[in-house]
C-alpha cells in the first residue's frame, strides 16, 4: 500500500495517517485524542498514540513523555452557560524542560506545517510542564 505525504515547511513530512486519524477524530468522533511525534531519521510526523472516545484528558497527559517533545490534539466536550453541548479541538505543543535542545528546536520549527494539515483546530496550548496544560487551562480557553 503506497503512502502519500504532505511536506511541512521545514522539510518534515506529515504522513497521511496523521491527517486520516485527525479527520476520523473531527468528523466521526472515534478518537478523544491523538499524539503525534517526529521520527528524526525518516523526517516524518507520525501518529504516536490515539485515545478512544471513552478516554479522558488525564489519559492524554499521562501518555506524554516527561523527557521528549510531542504534539497532541484533544477533542474537548463541554456544556456552555446556555446549556448547549459543544466540542472544541485543542492543539497542544508539548516541549518539556527535560527534552533535548535539538528536539525542542525541531518540534518548534515543524509545528506550523502540521497545523496547516490539521484543519479545524480551535485553540493552541504550548506547554513545558503539566501545569501549563492542565484541564483548567483547557476549560478557560474553551469558554
Short mmCIF file of C-alpha atoms in Angstrom, two decimals:
data_model
loop_
_atom_site.label_atom_id
_atom_site.label_comp_id
_atom_site.label_asym_id
_atom_site.label_seq_id
_atom_site.Cartn_x
_atom_site.Cartn_y
_atom_site.Cartn_z
CA UNK A 1 0.00 0.00 0.00
CA UNK A 2 1.50 3.31 -1.05
CA UNK A 3 1.60 6.13 1.47
CA UNK A 4 1.32 9.75 0.48
CA UNK A 5 2.88 12.52 2.46
CA UNK A 6 2.44 16.25 2.74
CA UNK A 7 5.62 18.24 3.17
CA UNK A 8 5.79 20.60 6.11
CA UNK A 9 7.70 23.85 5.59
CA UNK A 10 10.75 22.59 7.49
CA UNK A 11 11.31 19.55 5.32
CA UNK A 12 9.31 17.31 7.66
CA UNK A 13 6.70 15.11 6.00
CA UNK A 14 3.28 14.71 7.59
CA UNK A 15 2.01 11.20 6.87
CA UNK A 16 -1.49 10.54 5.56
CA UNK A 17 -2.08 8.56 8.75
CA UNK A 18 -1.83 11.84 10.69
CA UNK A 19 -4.43 13.56 8.54
CA UNK A 20 -6.71 10.50 8.37
CA UNK A 21 -6.64 10.00 12.15
CA UNK A 22 -7.42 13.69 12.62
CA UNK A 23 -10.35 13.56 10.17
CA UNK A 24 -11.75 10.48 11.97
CA UNK A 25 -11.50 12.39 15.24
CA UNK A 26 -13.06 15.54 13.85
CA UNK A 27 -15.95 14.02 11.88
CA UNK A 28 -16.57 10.55 13.30
CA UNK A 29 -15.57 11.19 16.94
CA UNK A 30 -13.73 7.85 17.11
CA UNK A 31 -10.74 9.32 18.98
CA UNK A 32 -10.67 11.53 22.08
CA UNK A 33 -7.06 12.50 21.37
CA UNK A 34 -4.14 11.90 19.03
CA UNK A 35 -0.47 12.19 19.97
CA UNK A 36 1.97 12.91 17.13
CA UNK A 37 5.73 12.54 17.12
CA UNK A 38 8.56 13.37 14.77
CA UNK A 39 10.68 10.49 13.53
CA UNK A 40 14.00 12.26 13.08
CA UNK A 41 15.51 9.54 10.86
CA UNK A 42 12.69 9.42 8.31
CA UNK A 43 11.87 13.14 8.73
CA UNK A 44 8.19 12.34 9.16
CA UNK A 45 5.50 13.44 11.57
CA UNK A 46 3.68 10.25 12.55
CA UNK A 47 0.85 9.14 14.84
CA UNK A 48 2.33 8.03 18.17
CA UNK A 49 -0.90 7.14 20.01
CA UNK A 50 -4.65 7.53 19.74
CA UNK A 51 -7.06 7.62 22.64
CA UNK A 52 -10.50 6.05 22.26
CA UNK A 53 -13.71 8.07 22.71
CA UNK A 54 -14.01 6.90 26.34
CA UNK A 55 -10.56 8.15 27.33
CA UNK A 56 -10.04 11.38 29.25
CA UNK A 57 -7.76 14.38 29.26
CA UNK A 58 -5.86 12.73 32.13
CA UNK A 59 -5.20 9.75 29.84
CA UNK A 60 -3.75 12.12 27.25
CA UNK A 61 -1.48 13.91 29.72
CA UNK A 62 -0.32 10.57 31.15
CA UNK A 63 0.66 9.40 27.66
CA UNK A 64 3.05 12.32 27.05
CA UNK A 65 6.71 11.56 27.79
CA UNK A 66 8.40 13.61 30.52
CA UNK A 67 11.65 13.86 28.56
CA UNK A 68 10.64 14.23 24.89
CA UNK A 69 8.50 16.56 22.80
CA UNK A 70 5.18 15.69 21.18
CA UNK A 71 2.21 17.31 19.52
CA UNK A 72 -1.30 16.36 20.55
CA UNK A 73 -4.85 17.14 19.53
CA UNK A 74 -7.61 16.81 22.12
CA UNK A 75 -11.36 16.85 21.45
CA UNK A 76 -12.80 18.74 24.41
CA UNK A 77 -16.55 18.34 25.00
CA UNK A 78 -18.27 20.80 27.31
CA UNK A 79 -21.60 22.43 28.10
CA UNK A 80 -21.97 26.21 27.72
CA UNK A 81 -23.68 28.52 30.20
CA UNK A 82 -26.70 28.36 27.84
CA UNK A 83 -26.75 24.57 28.38
CA UNK A 84 -25.54 23.80 24.83
CA UNK A 85 -23.23 20.85 24.21
CA UNK A 86 -20.11 21.92 22.33
CA UNK A 87 -16.83 20.42 21.22
CA UNK A 88 -13.55 22.22 20.56
CA UNK A 89 -10.33 20.81 19.16
CA UNK A 90 -7.17 21.79 21.02
CA UNK A 91 -3.67 21.56 19.55
CA UNK A 92 -1.04 21.02 22.24
CA UNK A 93 2.67 21.59 21.64
CA UNK A 94 4.40 19.61 24.40
CA UNK A 95 8.05 20.56 24.94
CA UNK A 96 9.13 19.52 28.44
CA UNK A 97 12.20 21.08 30.05
CA UNK A 98 13.91 17.66 30.22
CA UNK A 99 13.80 17.13 26.44
CA UNK A 100 16.86 17.56 24.23
CA UNK A 101 17.56 21.01 22.77
CA UNK A 102 17.56 19.53 19.24
CA UNK A 103 14.11 18.01 19.80
CA UNK A 104 12.74 21.30 21.12
CA UNK A 105 14.05 23.15 18.06
CA UNK A 106 12.76 20.51 15.65
CA UNK A 107 9.27 20.49 17.17
CA UNK A 108 9.13 24.30 17.32
CA UNK A 109 10.06 24.70 13.65
CA UNK A 110 7.81 21.88 12.40
CA UNK A 111 4.64 22.87 14.30
CA UNK A 112 3.17 25.21 11.69
CA UNK A 113 3.45 22.62 8.93
CA UNK A 114 1.46 20.10 10.96
CA UNK A 115 -1.07 22.75 11.99
CA UNK A 116 -1.75 23.57 8.33
CA UNK A 117 -2.62 19.93 7.66
CA UNK A 118 -4.93 19.71 10.70
CA UNK A 119 -7.74 21.99 9.58
CA UNK A 120 -10.31 22.91 12.23
CA UNK A 121 -8.24 23.40 15.38
CA UNK A 122 -9.95 25.88 17.71
CA UNK A 123 -7.19 26.63 20.22
CA UNK A 124 -3.48 26.07 20.76
CA UNK A 125 -1.69 25.43 24.04
CA UNK A 126 2.09 25.38 24.40
CA UNK A 127 3.40 23.63 27.49
CA UNK A 128 6.78 22.87 29.02
CA UNK A 129 5.34 21.26 32.17
CA UNK A 130 1.95 19.70 33.07
CA UNK A 131 0.66 22.79 34.90
CA UNK A 132 0.77 24.79 31.67
CA UNK A 133 -1.70 22.40 30.05
CA UNK A 134 -3.93 21.43 32.98
CA UNK A 135 -7.64 20.83 32.37
CA UNK A 136 -8.34 24.22 33.97
CA UNK A 137 -6.31 25.87 31.16
CA UNK A 138 -8.35 23.96 28.56
CA UNK A 139 -11.67 24.87 30.21
CA UNK A 140 -10.69 28.54 30.47
CA UNK A 141 -9.75 28.76 26.76
CA UNK A 142 -12.94 26.96 25.67
CA UNK A 143 -15.28 29.37 27.47
#
